[in-house]
Short mmCIF file of C-alpha atoms in Angstrom, two decimals:
data_model
loop_
_atom_site.label_atom_id
_atom_site.label_comp_id
_atom_site.label_asym_id
_atom_site.label_seq_id
_atom_site.Cartn_x
_atom_site.Cartn_y
_atom_site.Cartn_z
CA MET A 21 4.69 135.21 16.91
CA ASN A 22 7.11 133.52 18.54
CA PHE A 23 4.76 132.17 21.53
CA LYS A 24 2.29 131.26 18.42
CA ILE A 25 5.21 129.06 16.70
CA PHE A 26 6.25 127.24 20.16
CA THR A 27 2.81 126.46 20.67
CA PHE A 28 2.32 124.85 17.37
CA ALA A 29 5.21 123.10 17.96
CA ILE A 30 4.29 121.67 21.25
CA ALA A 31 0.92 120.43 19.85
CA ILE A 32 2.90 118.62 17.03
CA CYS A 33 5.28 116.63 19.37
CA TYR A 34 2.08 115.60 21.46
CA ILE A 35 0.24 114.19 18.44
CA LEU A 36 3.53 112.40 17.45
CA LEU A 37 4.05 110.83 21.01
CA GLY A 38 0.82 109.90 20.75
CA CYS A 39 0.63 108.26 17.32
CA LYS A 40 4.01 106.55 18.35
CA GLY A 41 2.32 105.36 21.70
CA ASN A 42 -0.95 104.17 20.00
CA THR A 43 1.27 102.20 17.33
CA HIS A 44 3.32 100.73 19.75
CA ALA A 45 -0.10 99.30 21.44
CA HIS A 46 -1.84 98.24 18.85
CA ASN A 47 1.81 96.51 17.83
CA HIS A 48 2.18 94.41 21.19
CA ASP A 49 -1.46 93.36 20.83
CA SER A 50 -1.16 92.29 17.50
CA HIS A 51 1.71 90.43 18.65
CA GLU A 52 -0.21 89.29 21.35
CA HIS A 53 -2.70 87.61 19.30
CA THR A 54 -0.21 86.26 16.66
CA HIS A 55 1.28 84.65 20.18
CA GLU A 56 -2.00 83.29 21.23
CA HIS A 57 -2.64 82.25 17.52
CA HIS A 58 0.43 80.12 17.27
CA GLU A 59 -0.27 79.01 20.48
CA HIS A 60 -3.55 77.76 19.10
CA GLU A 61 -2.15 75.99 16.23
CA HIS A 62 0.85 74.40 18.35
CA ASN A 63 -1.80 73.10 20.77
CA HIS A 64 -3.95 71.90 17.65
CA ASP A 65 -0.93 70.23 15.88
CA HIS A 66 -0.02 68.42 19.46
CA ASN A 67 -3.35 67.41 19.81
CA HIS A 68 -3.74 66.28 16.05
CA GLU A 69 -0.49 64.41 16.84
CA HIS A 70 -1.66 62.75 19.84
CA ASN A 71 -4.80 61.61 18.43
CA ASP A 72 -2.91 59.79 15.55
CA GLU A 73 -0.56 58.02 17.64
CA HIS A 74 -3.61 56.94 19.96
CA GLU A 75 -5.09 55.69 16.93
CA HIS A 76 -1.65 54.43 15.42
CA ASN A 77 -1.57 52.50 19.18
CA HIS A 78 -5.00 51.74 18.78
CA GLU A 79 -4.81 50.06 15.73
CA ALA A 80 -1.16 48.15 16.95
CA ASN A 81 -2.81 46.79 19.67
CA HIS A 82 -5.69 45.99 17.53
CA ASP A 83 -3.52 43.88 15.03
CA HIS A 84 -1.09 42.53 18.12
CA ASP A 85 -4.31 41.22 19.43
CA HIS A 86 -5.59 39.84 15.96
CA GLU A 87 -2.39 38.20 15.70
CA HIS A 88 -2.31 36.83 19.11
CA GLU A 89 -5.97 35.29 18.29
CA ALA A 90 -4.49 34.05 15.03
CA GLU A 91 -1.39 32.69 16.26
CA HIS A 92 -3.44 30.50 19.14
CA ALA A 93 -5.85 29.81 16.22
CA HIS A 94 -3.04 27.73 14.50
CA GLU A 95 -2.01 26.13 17.37
CA HIS A 96 -5.38 24.60 17.69
CA THR A 97 -5.36 23.39 14.30
CA ASP A 98 -2.05 21.23 14.49
CA VAL A 99 -3.90 19.37 17.44
CA ILE A 100 -6.72 16.41 16.75
CA ASN A 101 -9.39 15.94 19.54
CA PHE A 102 -9.95 12.23 19.62
CA THR A 103 -11.36 11.06 22.84
CA CYS A 104 -11.06 8.07 24.40
CA GLU A 105 -14.64 6.49 23.62
CA GLN A 106 -13.84 7.22 20.13
CA ALA A 107 -10.67 5.69 19.75
CA GLU A 108 -11.98 2.55 21.72
CA LEU A 109 -15.21 2.15 19.39
CA ILE A 110 -12.59 1.85 15.86
CA GLY A 111 -10.18 0.09 17.55
CA LEU A 112 -8.03 2.32 17.28
CA ALA A 113 -4.11 1.20 18.43
CA THR A 114 -1.13 2.80 19.42
CA GLU A 115 3.12 1.75 19.97
CA LYS A 116 5.85 3.54 21.57
CA ILE A 117 8.55 4.10 19.58
CA GLU A 118 11.78 2.21 20.79
CA ALA A 119 15.52 1.83 18.48
CA ALA A 120 15.90 -1.83 17.39
CA ASP A 121 16.92 -4.06 15.10
CA PHE A 122 15.16 -3.14 11.62
CA VAL A 123 16.16 -5.97 8.94
CA GLU A 124 16.59 -4.04 5.62
CA ALA A 125 14.13 -5.87 2.53
CA ILE A 126 14.64 -5.81 -1.63
CA LYS A 127 11.22 -5.13 -2.76
CA VAL A 128 10.67 -7.03 -6.21
CA GLY A 129 8.27 -9.24 -8.05
CA GLY A 130 7.97 -12.74 -8.16
CA LYS A 131 5.37 -16.29 -8.30
CA ILE A 132 4.22 -19.07 -6.29
CA ILE A 133 4.54 -22.52 -8.04
CA SER A 134 4.52 -26.09 -7.07
CA ALA A 135 7.99 -27.33 -6.25
CA PRO A 136 9.51 -30.11 -9.02
CA GLY A 137 8.81 -33.74 -8.02
CA ASP A 138 5.44 -32.54 -6.30
CA ALA A 139 3.19 -32.61 -9.70
CA THR A 140 1.94 -34.93 -12.06
CA VAL A 141 0.66 -34.68 -15.29
CA ILE A 142 -3.29 -35.72 -16.56
CA ILE A 143 -3.18 -37.26 -20.01
CA ALA A 144 -6.51 -37.74 -22.43
CA LYS A 145 -6.55 -41.62 -22.63
CA ALA A 146 -8.89 -41.19 -25.73
CA SER A 147 -9.54 -38.74 -28.91
CA GLY A 148 -12.55 -36.49 -28.99
CA THR A 149 -13.99 -33.16 -28.01
CA ILE A 150 -13.12 -31.19 -24.11
CA ASN A 151 -16.34 -30.35 -21.99
CA PHE A 152 -15.92 -29.41 -18.94
CA ILE A 153 -18.16 -30.95 -16.32
CA ASN A 154 -17.36 -28.26 -13.80
CA THR A 155 -17.48 -24.90 -15.32
CA HIS A 156 -15.19 -23.72 -11.93
CA ILE A 157 -12.43 -26.16 -12.21
CA GLY A 158 -9.21 -23.90 -13.11
CA GLU A 159 -5.92 -22.93 -11.50
CA GLY A 160 -5.86 -23.57 -7.86
CA THR A 161 -9.00 -26.06 -7.49
CA LYS A 162 -8.42 -28.57 -4.96
CA VAL A 163 -9.47 -32.45 -6.26
CA SER A 164 -9.27 -36.20 -5.18
CA LYS A 165 -7.42 -39.26 -6.58
CA ASP A 166 -10.07 -40.48 -9.25
CA SER A 167 -12.38 -37.49 -9.43
CA PRO A 168 -13.58 -36.39 -12.54
CA ILE A 169 -12.15 -32.58 -14.05
CA LEU A 170 -13.45 -33.10 -17.47
CA GLN A 171 -15.15 -35.13 -20.17
CA ILE A 172 -13.53 -36.30 -23.63
CA ILE A 173 -16.39 -36.82 -26.00
CA PRO A 174 -15.39 -39.60 -28.34
CA ALA A 175 -18.20 -39.14 -31.29
CA GLY A 176 -17.51 -38.26 -34.80
CA THR A 177 -13.31 -39.16 -33.94
CA ILE A 178 -11.55 -40.79 -36.31
CA ASP A 179 -10.98 -43.86 -33.58
CA GLY A 180 -14.61 -44.05 -33.17
CA ASN A 181 -15.72 -45.11 -29.51
CA PRO A 182 -13.07 -45.42 -27.41
CA LEU A 183 -14.64 -47.83 -25.16
CA ALA A 184 -15.98 -50.04 -27.45
CA LYS A 185 -12.67 -50.13 -29.37
CA ALA A 186 -11.22 -51.35 -26.31
CA GLU A 187 -13.36 -53.74 -25.48
CA ASN A 188 -13.14 -55.25 -29.13
CA GLU A 189 -9.21 -55.42 -27.91
CA TYR A 190 -9.67 -56.75 -24.68
CA LYS A 191 -11.77 -59.51 -26.56
CA ALA A 192 -9.87 -60.61 -29.15
CA ALA A 193 -6.71 -60.56 -26.00
CA LEU A 194 -9.30 -63.51 -23.90
CA ALA A 195 -9.33 -65.58 -27.08
CA ASP A 196 -6.25 -65.25 -28.08
CA TYR A 197 -4.91 -66.07 -24.51
CA ASN A 198 -7.78 -68.91 -24.46
CA ARG A 199 -5.81 -70.46 -27.01
CA ALA A 200 -2.12 -70.17 -26.40
CA LYS A 201 -3.47 -72.00 -23.00
CA GLU A 202 -4.45 -74.95 -25.06
CA LEU A 203 -1.45 -74.89 -27.25
CA SER A 204 0.69 -74.29 -24.87
CA LYS A 205 -0.27 -77.02 -23.07
CA GLU A 206 0.45 -79.88 -25.89
CA GLN A 207 3.70 -77.79 -26.40
CA ILE A 208 2.86 -76.73 -29.74
CA ILE A 209 4.05 -72.60 -29.18
CA SER A 210 6.84 -71.93 -26.97
CA GLN A 211 6.40 -70.39 -23.24
CA ARG A 212 7.80 -67.40 -24.25
CA GLU A 213 5.17 -66.72 -26.68
CA PHE A 214 2.31 -67.56 -24.52
CA GLU A 215 3.74 -65.30 -21.49
CA GLN A 216 3.34 -62.47 -24.71
CA SER A 217 -0.07 -63.49 -24.97
CA GLU A 218 -1.13 -63.63 -21.38
CA GLN A 219 0.49 -60.15 -20.82
CA ARG A 220 -1.40 -58.87 -23.88
CA TYR A 221 -4.68 -59.98 -22.30
CA HIS A 222 -3.57 -58.11 -18.98
CA ASP A 223 -3.37 -55.12 -20.66
CA ALA A 224 -6.00 -54.98 -22.67
CA LEU A 225 -8.89 -56.17 -19.91
CA ASN A 226 -6.75 -53.32 -17.83
CA ALA A 227 -7.23 -50.55 -20.43
CA TYR A 228 -10.71 -51.78 -20.84
CA ASN A 229 -11.74 -51.52 -16.97
CA ASP A 230 -10.22 -48.21 -16.78
CA LEU A 231 -12.27 -46.76 -19.68
CA LYS A 232 -15.17 -48.74 -18.79
CA ASP A 233 -14.83 -47.04 -15.12
CA GLN A 234 -14.30 -43.18 -16.91
CA HIS A 235 -17.00 -43.73 -19.08
CA ALA A 236 -20.35 -42.11 -18.47
CA ASP A 237 -23.29 -41.86 -21.62
CA GLY A 238 -20.74 -42.67 -23.84
CA ASN A 239 -18.19 -40.09 -22.75
CA VAL A 240 -14.98 -40.26 -21.17
CA ASN A 241 -14.05 -39.24 -17.94
CA VAL A 242 -10.91 -37.59 -17.36
CA THR A 243 -9.83 -38.00 -13.43
CA SER A 244 -6.80 -36.80 -11.22
CA PRO A 245 -4.06 -38.95 -10.91
CA ILE A 246 -3.45 -37.89 -7.18
CA ASN A 247 -4.99 -35.82 -4.53
CA GLY A 248 -4.12 -32.04 -5.14
CA TYR A 249 -4.71 -28.86 -6.40
CA ILE A 250 -4.95 -28.32 -10.25
CA THR A 251 -1.85 -25.82 -11.29
CA GLU A 252 -2.48 -25.61 -14.99
CA ILE A 253 -5.54 -26.43 -17.41
CA LEU A 254 -3.71 -26.98 -21.13
CA VAL A 255 -7.02 -27.28 -23.07
CA ASN A 256 -9.92 -25.12 -23.46
CA GLU A 257 -14.27 -26.00 -23.82
CA GLY A 258 -14.60 -27.43 -27.35
CA ASP A 259 -11.09 -27.92 -28.22
CA TYR A 260 -10.30 -31.60 -30.27
CA ILE A 261 -7.58 -33.64 -28.49
CA GLU A 262 -5.77 -36.82 -29.60
CA ALA A 263 -5.14 -39.59 -27.28
CA GLY A 264 -1.98 -38.97 -25.15
CA THR A 265 -2.40 -35.50 -24.85
CA ILE A 266 -1.25 -33.72 -21.76
CA LEU A 267 -4.53 -31.91 -20.46
CA GLY A 268 -2.85 -30.48 -17.78
CA LYS A 269 -0.81 -30.78 -14.31
CA VAL A 270 -2.13 -31.51 -10.78
CA SER A 271 0.21 -30.97 -7.78
CA LEU A 272 0.24 -32.52 -4.49
CA ASN A 273 1.11 -28.82 -2.89
CA ASN A 274 2.44 -29.78 -0.11
CA SER A 275 5.40 -27.44 -0.74
CA LEU A 276 5.38 -24.52 -3.04
CA HIS A 277 8.48 -22.51 -4.23
CA LEU A 278 8.42 -18.31 -3.81
CA VAL A 279 10.17 -17.99 -7.32
CA ALA A 280 11.70 -13.94 -7.15
CA ASP A 281 12.70 -11.58 -10.11
CA VAL A 282 15.35 -10.01 -9.36
CA THR A 283 17.05 -7.00 -11.13
CA GLU A 284 20.98 -6.89 -12.17
CA LYS A 285 21.99 -3.96 -10.12
CA ASN A 286 20.34 -6.11 -7.11
CA TYR A 287 22.58 -9.06 -8.17
CA SER A 288 25.53 -8.66 -5.66
CA LYS A 289 22.63 -8.68 -3.12
CA LEU A 290 21.49 -12.01 -3.25
CA LYS A 291 24.37 -13.40 -1.34
CA GLY A 292 23.27 -11.80 1.66
CA VAL A 293 19.48 -12.21 1.60
CA GLN A 294 18.19 -14.10 4.89
CA SER A 295 14.65 -14.92 4.51
CA ALA A 296 11.89 -13.12 2.75
CA ASN A 297 7.95 -11.74 3.46
CA PHE A 298 5.63 -11.80 0.40
CA LYS A 299 2.06 -10.80 -0.10
CA VAL A 300 -0.69 -11.94 -2.94
CA ASN A 301 -3.74 -10.26 -4.70
CA TYR A 302 -6.41 -12.55 -2.75
CA SER A 303 -5.07 -12.25 0.60
CA PRO A 304 -4.35 -9.12 2.83
CA LYS A 305 -2.17 -10.82 5.18
CA LEU A 306 1.91 -10.15 5.14
CA PHE A 307 3.09 -13.67 4.84
CA LYS A 308 6.72 -14.75 6.36
CA LEU A 309 8.92 -17.20 5.24
CA SER A 310 9.83 -17.80 8.64
CA ASP A 311 6.61 -19.09 9.99
CA LEU A 312 6.26 -20.98 6.80
CA GLN A 313 9.10 -23.52 7.61
CA GLY A 314 10.73 -21.51 4.73
CA LYS A 315 14.33 -22.06 3.42
CA TYR A 316 16.65 -20.03 0.91
CA ILE A 317 17.38 -22.68 -1.82
CA SER A 318 18.96 -20.65 -4.59
CA TYR A 319 19.62 -18.25 -6.75
CA GLY A 320 20.58 -17.82 -10.77
CA LYS A 321 23.97 -17.06 -11.43
CA ASN A 322 23.84 -15.55 -15.21
CA LEU A 323 20.47 -14.04 -16.83
CA GLU A 324 18.43 -16.38 -19.38
CA PRO A 325 18.42 -15.14 -22.36
CA ASN A 326 15.67 -12.62 -23.55
CA TYR A 327 14.96 -12.25 -19.91
CA ALA A 328 15.95 -9.50 -17.28
CA PHE A 329 15.99 -10.76 -14.19
CA ILE A 330 17.39 -13.54 -12.14
CA HIS A 331 15.42 -15.57 -9.75
CA ALA A 332 16.03 -15.94 -6.60
CA THR A 333 14.38 -19.09 -5.15
CA PHE A 334 11.98 -20.44 -1.84
CA GLU A 335 10.50 -23.43 -0.70
CA PHE A 336 7.76 -23.41 1.83
CA ASN A 337 5.07 -25.43 3.22
CA ASN A 338 1.95 -24.85 1.94
CA THR A 339 -0.96 -24.27 4.70
CA GLY A 340 -3.40 -24.37 1.85
CA GLU A 341 -4.05 -20.49 1.48
CA PHE A 342 -1.99 -20.08 -1.74
CA ILE A 343 -2.07 -20.74 -4.96
CA PRO A 344 0.21 -22.54 -7.31
CA GLY A 345 0.67 -19.87 -10.49
CA SER A 346 -0.59 -16.77 -8.50
CA TYR A 347 1.70 -13.64 -8.63
CA ALA A 348 3.23 -12.19 -5.57
CA GLU A 349 5.10 -8.85 -4.09
CA ILE A 350 8.18 -10.32 -2.25
CA PHE A 351 10.34 -8.62 0.20
CA LEU A 352 13.74 -10.03 0.37
CA LEU A 353 14.90 -9.73 3.79
CA GLY A 354 18.95 -8.99 4.62
CA GLU A 355 20.69 -8.49 7.66
CA PRO A 356 19.38 -6.78 10.17
CA LYS A 357 20.13 -3.12 10.79
CA ALA A 358 20.39 -2.10 15.00
CA ASN A 359 19.40 0.57 16.36
CA THR A 360 17.11 1.67 14.07
CA ILE A 361 13.49 3.65 14.31
CA SER A 362 10.52 2.06 12.31
CA VAL A 363 6.99 2.30 12.53
CA PRO A 364 4.25 -0.37 11.14
CA THR A 365 3.26 -0.05 7.50
CA THR A 366 -0.16 0.43 9.27
CA ALA A 367 1.18 3.85 10.59
CA LEU A 368 2.49 5.42 7.08
CA LEU A 369 -0.46 7.72 5.72
CA GLU A 370 0.77 8.88 2.48
CA GLU A 371 -0.64 12.02 0.79
CA GLN A 372 0.67 13.45 -2.89
CA GLY A 373 4.38 11.75 -2.28
CA LEU A 374 4.94 12.85 1.37
CA TYR A 375 4.98 10.90 4.33
CA PHE A 376 2.67 10.79 7.46
CA VAL A 377 2.44 10.05 11.19
CA TYR A 378 0.06 10.52 13.70
CA THR A 379 1.59 11.02 17.30
CA LEU A 380 -0.31 10.52 20.79
CA ILE A 381 0.63 13.95 22.32
CA GLY A 382 -1.97 14.48 25.18
CA HIS A 383 -4.74 12.96 26.88
CA ASP A 384 -7.36 12.82 23.73
CA GLU A 385 -4.83 14.57 21.43
CA TYR A 386 -3.03 13.81 18.05
CA LYS A 387 -0.55 15.47 16.03
CA LYS A 388 -0.10 14.67 12.46
CA ILE A 389 3.82 14.31 11.74
CA GLN A 390 5.70 14.42 8.58
CA VAL A 391 8.53 11.83 8.28
CA GLU A 392 10.95 10.75 5.83
CA ILE A 393 11.02 7.23 4.92
CA GLY A 394 13.90 4.51 4.49
CA GLY A 395 13.52 1.21 3.79
CA ASN A 396 10.22 -1.24 3.85
CA ASN A 397 10.25 -4.75 4.63
CA GLY A 398 6.51 -5.23 4.24
CA GLU A 399 5.91 -5.14 7.66
CA ARG A 400 7.51 -2.38 9.03
CA VAL A 401 8.81 1.41 7.38
CA GLU A 402 12.57 2.49 8.64
CA ILE A 403 12.27 6.11 9.72
CA LEU A 404 15.08 8.59 8.98
CA ASN A 405 13.50 11.73 10.47
CA GLY A 406 10.57 12.79 12.06
CA VAL A 407 9.46 10.93 14.86
CA LYS A 408 12.05 9.91 17.71
CA ALA A 409 12.43 6.94 20.57
CA ASP A 410 9.59 7.77 22.86
CA ASP A 411 7.06 8.91 20.59
CA ILE A 412 3.84 6.91 20.68
CA VAL A 413 2.52 6.57 17.08
CA VAL A 414 -0.93 5.75 16.17
CA THR A 415 -0.56 2.18 14.18
CA LYS A 416 -4.32 1.26 13.48
CA GLY A 417 -7.11 3.95 12.89
CA VAL A 418 -4.90 6.56 11.22
CA TYR A 419 -7.93 6.81 8.26
CA ASN A 420 -10.30 7.54 11.08
CA LEU A 421 -7.75 10.42 12.38
CA LYS A 422 -7.53 11.86 8.91
CA LEU A 423 -11.70 12.21 8.63
CA ALA A 424 -11.72 13.64 12.22
CA GLU A 425 -8.80 16.16 11.11
CA LYS A 426 -10.75 17.22 8.10
CA ALA A 427 -14.07 17.78 9.49
CA SER A 428 -13.10 19.88 12.89
CA LEU A 429 -9.38 21.43 13.50
CA ILE A 430 -10.80 23.33 16.68
CA PRO A 431 -12.95 21.96 18.96
CA GLU A 432 -16.39 22.86 19.16
CA GLY A 433 -17.38 25.84 21.86
CA HIS A 434 -13.97 26.52 21.93
CA SER A 435 -13.73 30.25 23.33
CA HIS A 436 -10.29 32.78 22.55
CA ASN A 437 -11.74 34.98 25.62
CA HIS A 438 -9.33 34.81 28.38
#
């Protein structure tokens, strides 16, 4: 009995010990499996992170390369390539900038007029209707002394034919003069009466000859009293005028006046004005009074009634290039400023209220630079900011460079592969 119990107990212990060993072995295997799975997951995560990092680095490097290309491209867009052959073809010109004296200017409007005492009037010597012989006659037309300017048609006037009237007066004066000579010999009339008769005869003769020379086909030619230029025509085709009417003015035009209209705010600056430059609509040139033996005559001390400007007047020699009565853009020149950066007006390019110049930066390479401008005297413009001494600025051919800039900013065939 005791032997059976003992044997059973040993069997139970053996079973229990076997189960415990199996359980430990299973758990150990499970642990190893779990550990291996964890390592797999870890390796997978590590590889994923590595792949992400690689992709990120690749994208970053790609973006960096792209930015480098963009920057490189941008670097080239500032440069305009224009060959020496192209520059020579269009007559492109440049100027090396230097600090020098710059004459400040006041920009105003004004007019060119004949100098007082240099003009004379054209007077009608008969009544009648105006007829222009030459339809191109007008202000600025050059005329010679005694050359016909227009005609007066006397037909139908109250006074009748002025030539016939002058002829009748001449004949009457001649008859009276001849009679006076006979009476004077017999001392029937006084010497004074005889002289009056003689003077009447000569006046009538001169008037008749004058009208006879001016008549053409029964009409009266109106001629210029001097050699010069017509400055005013005061009548129109078909106008009826009376004898003695002023028909126009003719000027010798040896000298002219440039009259500038200056506003009140610039009145105090008129004392410092030295000379003037000016432009007219019918010429592309900038005229300088210094080249025309011009001089500053005077300026007004008071405002004229119902007029908002003060006149500043200059006198200059007429070279035959000017039309009296024409309007002018005037630059009143003051005292010079030393050590000033300036460029010719032809160098400036205006775009939407901003100003630019083109500078030469290398062989066949130009660059567009924005500048801030100051004074303008019609010939040069003061530069406050943008270019400096020793810069080389394009002064002629600016428009062609603008076209080249728009056409292509990157030279043809250029590659970014380095």
